[in-house]
CSV table of C-alpha atoms in Angstrom, one decimal:
chain,number,residue,atom,x,y,z
A,221,MET,CA,-0.1,-0.2,0.0
A,222,ALA,CA,1.4,3.8,-0.8
A,223,SER,CA,4.1,4.3,-2.3
A,224,GLU,CA,7.8,5.8,-1.1
A,225,LEU,CA,7.4,9.7,0.0
A,226,ILE,CA,9.6,12.3,-1.2
A,227,GLU,CA,9.2,15.3,1.4
A,228,LEU,CA,9.5,18.5,-0.5
A,229,ALA,CA,10.9,21.6,1.3
A,230,GLY,CA,8.5,23.7,-0.9
A,231,GLY,CA,9.1,27.4,-2.2
A,232,THR,CA,8.2,30.0,-4.7
A,233,PHE,CA,7.3,29.2,-8.5
A,234,ARG,CA,6.1,30.3,-11.8
A,235,MET,CA,3.0,28.2,-11.7
A,236,GLY,CA,1.1,27.6,-15.2
A,237,SER,CA,1.8,28.0,-19.1
A,238,THR,CA,1.2,30.5,-22.1
A,239,ALA,CA,2.4,27.6,-24.4
A,240,PHE,CA,-0.4,24.7,-24.9
A,241,TYR,CA,-3.4,25.0,-22.9
A,242,PRO,CA,-5.3,28.0,-22.6
A,243,GLU,CA,-6.9,27.5,-18.9
A,244,GLU,CA,-3.1,26.9,-18.0
A,245,ALA,CA,-2.6,30.5,-18.2
A,246,PRO,CA,-2.0,33.5,-17.1
A,247,VAL,CA,1.3,32.4,-15.4
A,248,HIS,CA,2.1,33.7,-12.0
A,249,THR,CA,4.3,33.5,-8.6
A,250,VAL,CA,3.4,31.0,-6.3
A,251,THR,CA,4.5,29.5,-3.2
A,252,VAL,CA,3.5,26.5,-1.7
A,253,GLY,CA,4.5,25.3,1.9
A,254,ALA,CA,6.3,22.3,2.6
A,255,PHE,CA,4.6,18.6,1.9
A,256,ALA,CA,5.6,14.7,1.1
A,257,ILE,CA,4.3,13.4,-2.0
A,258,GLU,CA,4.5,9.9,-3.2
A,259,ARG,CA,7.1,8.4,-5.5
A,260,HIS,CA,4.8,7.1,-7.8
A,261,PRO,CA,0.7,6.9,-8.4
A,262,VAL,CA,-1.4,4.7,-6.9
A,263,THR,CA,-1.1,1.4,-8.2
A,264,THR,CA,-4.3,-1.3,-9.3
A,265,ALA,CA,-2.5,-3.2,-6.4
A,266,ASP,CA,-2.3,-0.2,-3.5
A,267,PHE,CA,-6.1,0.8,-4.8
A,268,GLY,CA,-7.2,-3.0,-4.6
A,269,ALA,CA,-6.4,-3.3,-1.1
A,270,PHE,CA,-7.9,0.0,-0.3
A,271,VAL,CA,-11.3,-2.0,-1.6
A,272,GLU,CA,-10.3,-5.5,0.1
A,273,ALA,CA,-10.0,-3.7,3.6
A,274,THR,CA,-13.3,-1.2,3.5
A,275,GLY,CA,-15.6,-2.8,0.8
A,276,TYR,CA,-15.9,0.4,-1.2
A,277,VAL,CA,-17.2,0.6,-4.5
A,278,THR,CA,-16.3,3.0,-6.7
A,279,ILE,CA,-18.7,5.6,-8.5
A,280,ALA,CA,-18.0,3.5,-11.7
A,281,GLU,CA,-19.2,0.6,-10.2
A,282,ARG,CA,-22.7,2.1,-8.3
A,283,PRO,CA,-26.3,1.7,-9.9
A,284,MET,CA,-27.1,5.0,-11.8
A,285,ASP,CA,-30.3,7.5,-10.2
A,286,PRO,CA,-32.7,7.7,-13.1
A,287,ALA,CA,-33.4,11.1,-11.3
A,288,LEU,CA,-30.4,12.5,-12.4
A,289,TYR,CA,-30.9,11.4,-16.0
A,290,PRO,CA,-34.2,12.2,-16.9
A,291,GLY,CA,-35.5,11.0,-20.2
A,292,VAL,CA,-33.0,8.1,-20.6
A,293,ASP,CA,-34.2,4.5,-20.5
A,294,GLU,CA,-33.6,2.9,-17.2
A,295,ALA,CA,-32.8,-0.5,-18.9
A,296,ASP,CA,-29.9,1.9,-20.3
A,297,LEU,CA,-28.5,3.4,-16.9
A,298,VAL,CA,-25.8,0.4,-15.8
A,299,PRO,CA,-22.5,1.5,-14.2
A,300,GLY,CA,-19.5,1.9,-16.7
A,301,ALA,CA,-17.3,4.4,-17.3
A,302,LEU,CA,-16.1,6.7,-20.5
A,303,VAL,CA,-12.9,4.7,-22.6
A,304,PHE,CA,-10.9,5.8,-25.1
A,305,ARG,CA,-11.3,4.8,-28.8
A,306,PRO,CA,-9.0,5.7,-31.4
A,307,THR,CA,-10.7,7.2,-34.7
A,308,ASP,CA,-10.2,6.1,-38.1
A,309,GLY,CA,-8.0,9.2,-39.0
A,310,PRO,CA,-8.2,13.2,-38.1
A,311,VAL,CA,-11.2,14.8,-36.8
A,312,ASP,CA,-11.7,18.1,-35.1
A,313,LEU,CA,-10.0,18.4,-31.6
A,314,ARG,CA,-12.0,20.6,-30.7
A,315,ASP,CA,-14.6,17.7,-30.4
A,316,TRP,CA,-13.4,15.3,-27.8
A,317,ARG,CA,-16.6,12.8,-28.3
A,318,GLN,CA,-14.8,11.6,-31.1
A,319,TRP,CA,-12.7,9.7,-29.2
A,320,TRP,CA,-14.3,8.8,-25.9
A,321,ASP,CA,-17.2,5.8,-25.4
A,322,TRP,CA,-19.5,5.1,-22.6
A,323,ALA,CA,-18.4,1.4,-21.6
A,324,PRO,CA,-21.3,-0.5,-19.5
A,325,GLY,CA,-18.9,-2.1,-17.1
A,326,ALA,CA,-16.3,-0.2,-17.0
A,327,ASN,CA,-14.6,0.4,-13.7
A,328,TRP,CA,-11.1,0.3,-11.9
A,329,ARG,CA,-11.1,-3.7,-12.4
A,330,HIS,CA,-11.8,-3.6,-16.0
A,331,PRO,CA,-10.6,-0.1,-17.4
A,332,PHE,CA,-12.2,-1.1,-20.6
A,333,GLY,CA,-15.2,-3.0,-19.8
A,334,PRO,CA,-15.8,-6.4,-18.6
A,335,ASP,CA,-15.2,-8.3,-21.7
A,336,ARG,CA,-11.9,-7.1,-21.7
A,337,ASP,CA,-8.1,-7.6,-20.2
A,338,ALA,CA,-8.4,-6.6,-16.0
A,339,ALA,CA,-6.3,-3.9,-14.8
A,340,ALA,CA,-2.5,-4.4,-14.4
A,341,PRO,CA,-1.3,-4.5,-10.8
A,342,ASP,CA,2.0,-2.3,-10.9
A,343,HIS,CA,0.0,0.1,-13.4
A,344,PRO,CA,-1.7,3.1,-12.2
A,345,VAL,CA,-5.1,3.2,-11.4
A,346,VAL,CA,-8.0,4.5,-13.6
A,347,GLN,CA,-11.5,4.5,-14.0
A,348,VAL,CA,-11.6,6.2,-10.6
A,349,ALA,CA,-13.6,9.3,-9.8
A,350,TYR,CA,-12.4,12.3,-7.4
A,351,PRO,CA,-15.1,10.8,-4.5
A,352,ASP,CA,-12.7,7.8,-4.9
A,353,ALA,CA,-9.6,9.2,-4.9
A,354,ALA,CA,-10.5,11.3,-1.6
A,355,ALA,CA,-11.8,8.3,0.3
A,356,TYR,CA,-8.8,6.0,-0.7
A,357,ALA,CA,-6.4,8.7,0.6
A,358,ALA,CA,-8.1,9.1,3.8
A,359,TRP,CA,-8.1,5.3,4.5
A,360,ALA,CA,-4.0,5.8,4.0
A,361,GLY,CA,-4.2,8.9,6.5
A,362,ARG,CA,-3.3,11.5,3.5
A,363,ARG,CA,-4.8,13.8,1.2
A,364,LEU,CA,-4.8,15.0,-2.4
A,365,PRO,CA,-2.5,17.5,-3.5
A,366,THR,CA,-4.2,21.7,-4.7
A,367,GLU,CA,-3.1,22.2,-7.8
A,368,ALA,CA,-0.3,24.1,-7.0
A,369,GLU,CA,1.3,21.4,-4.6
A,370,TRP,CA,1.1,18.8,-7.8
A,371,GLU,CA,2.4,21.9,-10.2
A,372,TYR,CA,5.6,22.8,-7.9
A,373,ALA,CA,6.0,18.4,-7.1
A,374,ALA,CA,5.7,18.1,-11.2
A,375,ARG,CA,8.3,20.9,-12.3
A,376,GLY,CA,11.1,18.9,-10.4
A,377,GLY,CA,12.6,22.9,-9.5
A,378,VAL,CA,12.8,23.6,-13.4
A,379,GLU,CA,12.5,26.6,-15.0
A,380,GLY,CA,11.3,25.0,-18.9
A,381,THR,CA,9.0,24.4,-21.2
A,382,TYR,CA,8.7,20.8,-20.1
A,383,ALA,CA,9.1,19.7,-16.8
A,384,TRP,CA,12.3,18.3,-17.1
A,385,GLY,CA,13.9,21.5,-19.5
A,386,ASP,CA,13.5,22.6,-23.0
A,387,GLU,CA,14.0,19.7,-25.0
A,388,VAL,CA,10.8,17.9,-25.5
A,389,ASN,CA,13.2,14.6,-25.6
A,390,PRO,CA,16.4,15.3,-24.5
A,391,GLY,CA,19.7,13.2,-26.6
A,392,GLY,CA,16.6,11.6,-28.4
A,393,ALA,CA,15.2,9.9,-25.1
A,394,LEU,CA,11.4,9.8,-24.2
A,395,MET,CA,10.5,11.1,-21.0
A,396,ALA,CA,7.0,10.3,-20.5
A,397,ASN,CA,4.4,7.7,-21.7
A,398,THR,CA,2.4,10.2,-24.1
A,399,TRP,CA,1.3,9.8,-26.6
A,400,GLN,CA,3.5,9.5,-30.2
A,401,GLY,CA,2.3,9.7,-33.3
A,402,ARG,CA,-0.7,11.2,-34.9
A,403,PHE,CA,-3.8,11.8,-32.3
A,404,PRO,CA,-6.2,10.5,-32.0
A,405,TYR,CA,-5.9,7.8,-34.4
A,406,ARG,CA,-2.3,6.6,-34.8
A,407,ASN,CA,-0.4,6.0,-31.6
A,408,ASP,CA,3.1,4.6,-32.7
A,409,GLY,CA,3.4,3.7,-28.5
A,410,ALA,CA,5.7,5.1,-26.0
A,411,LEU,CA,8.5,2.2,-25.2
A,412,GLY,CA,6.0,-0.1,-26.5
A,413,TRP,CA,3.3,1.3,-24.3
A,414,ARG,CA,0.0,2.1,-25.9
A,415,GLY,CA,-1.9,2.6,-23.1
A,416,THR,CA,-0.7,2.9,-19.5
A,417,SER,CA,2.5,1.7,-18.6
A,418,PRO,CA,4.0,0.4,-15.5
A,419,VAL,CA,4.6,2.9,-12.4
A,420,GLY,CA,8.3,4.3,-12.7
A,421,SER,CA,8.7,3.1,-16.3
A,422,PHE,CA,10.5,6.4,-17.7
A,423,PRO,CA,12.9,9.1,-15.9
A,424,PRO,CA,11.9,9.9,-12.7
A,425,ASN,CA,11.8,14.0,-12.2
A,426,ALA,CA,14.8,16.1,-10.4
A,427,PHE,CA,12.5,16.0,-7.3
A,428,GLY,CA,12.6,12.0,-7.5
A,429,LEU,CA,9.1,11.1,-8.5
A,430,PHE,CA,7.6,9.1,-11.0
A,431,ASP,CA,5.4,10.0,-13.8
A,432,MET,CA,4.2,13.6,-13.0
A,433,ILE,CA,3.9,13.7,-16.6
A,434,GLY,CA,2.3,11.7,-19.0
A,435,ASN,CA,0.6,7.7,-18.2
A,436,VAL,CA,-2.3,9.3,-16.3
A,437,TRP,CA,-4.1,12.0,-15.4
A,438,GLU,CA,-4.1,12.8,-11.8
A,439,TRP,CA,-6.8,14.6,-9.6
A,440,THR,CA,-5.9,18.4,-7.4
A,441,THR,CA,-8.4,19.4,-5.0
A,442,THR,CA,-8.7,22.7,-6.7
A,443,LEU,CA,-11.7,23.0,-8.8
A,444,PHE,CA,-11.1,23.7,-13.0
A,445,ALA,CA,-11.4,26.8,-14.1
A,446,GLY,CA,-11.2,28.3,-17.5
A,447,GLN,CA,-7.6,30.2,-16.6
A,448,HIS,CA,-5.5,30.3,-13.6
A,449,ARG,CA,-7.0,32.4,-10.6
A,450,PRO,CA,-4.1,33.9,-9.4
A,451,GLN,CA,-4.5,34.1,-5.7
A,452,ALA,CA,-2.6,34.7,-2.3
A,453,ASP,CA,0.4,32.5,-2.0
A,454,ALA,CA,-0.4,28.6,-0.7
A,455,PRO,CA,1.5,27.5,2.2
A,456,ALA,CA,1.1,24.3,3.7
A,457,CYS,CA,-2.2,24.2,6.7
A,458,CYS,CA,-0.7,21.7,8.6
A,459,PRO,CA,2.9,20.7,10.6
A,460,PRO,CA,5.3,19.7,8.2
A,461,PRO,CA,5.6,16.9,6.5
A,462,GLN,CA,1.9,16.7,4.9
A,463,THR,CA,1.6,13.6,3.0
A,464,LEU,CA,-0.3,13.5,-0.2
A,465,ILE,CA,-1.5,10.5,-2.1
A,466,ARG,CA,-0.4,10.8,-5.7
A,467,TRP,CA,-3.1,9.9,-8.7
């Protein structure tokens, strides 16, 4: 259960970017307090230990409330989750619905559906909603990071275009499990992986943290907004080291 913790002293850094997604702007200065964060994301095995100990049922496994889906046939309201489906060729990238499909029965045990392979125990757990991640963190005696804490950890103390510097593939090396090829229809694979990869398969960042970039999306406690809302410094709320769960 839970990976080794890396203690970070905290500090001041430039958060955000104007180079990629508009919601990452504007770049602004943020200070975070000391905290400790797991070396790698929560794995399927980690999450399985939590479920076995508590009997927890994830959002994707729960019956769907008909009151929340007026006009939908109750026969269609079965537990499941969205799964990625490659398109047949180039598409309008502004419409994400072209590569996400609803898969009945998809959940953390079988991420692509009950008729597909089970999730690998050493891969990061997927198909977990925010309440699921928060429940695991509470069980482990930890909490999820804020977006500022997460980005501070992801940058590893490095200022650059990418978390490891200004070159996307320094020395020709793949630094993270990200899409290789033409999205969303041709994925050449990162070191052979066309989906998630075992945690720690790619180089750690300067803080010694694995998979801060690529492999899976990770949850934070910060609500999504169309752009950053610069705010006062965000010191740690509790005596250090706080211990944060990676998703």
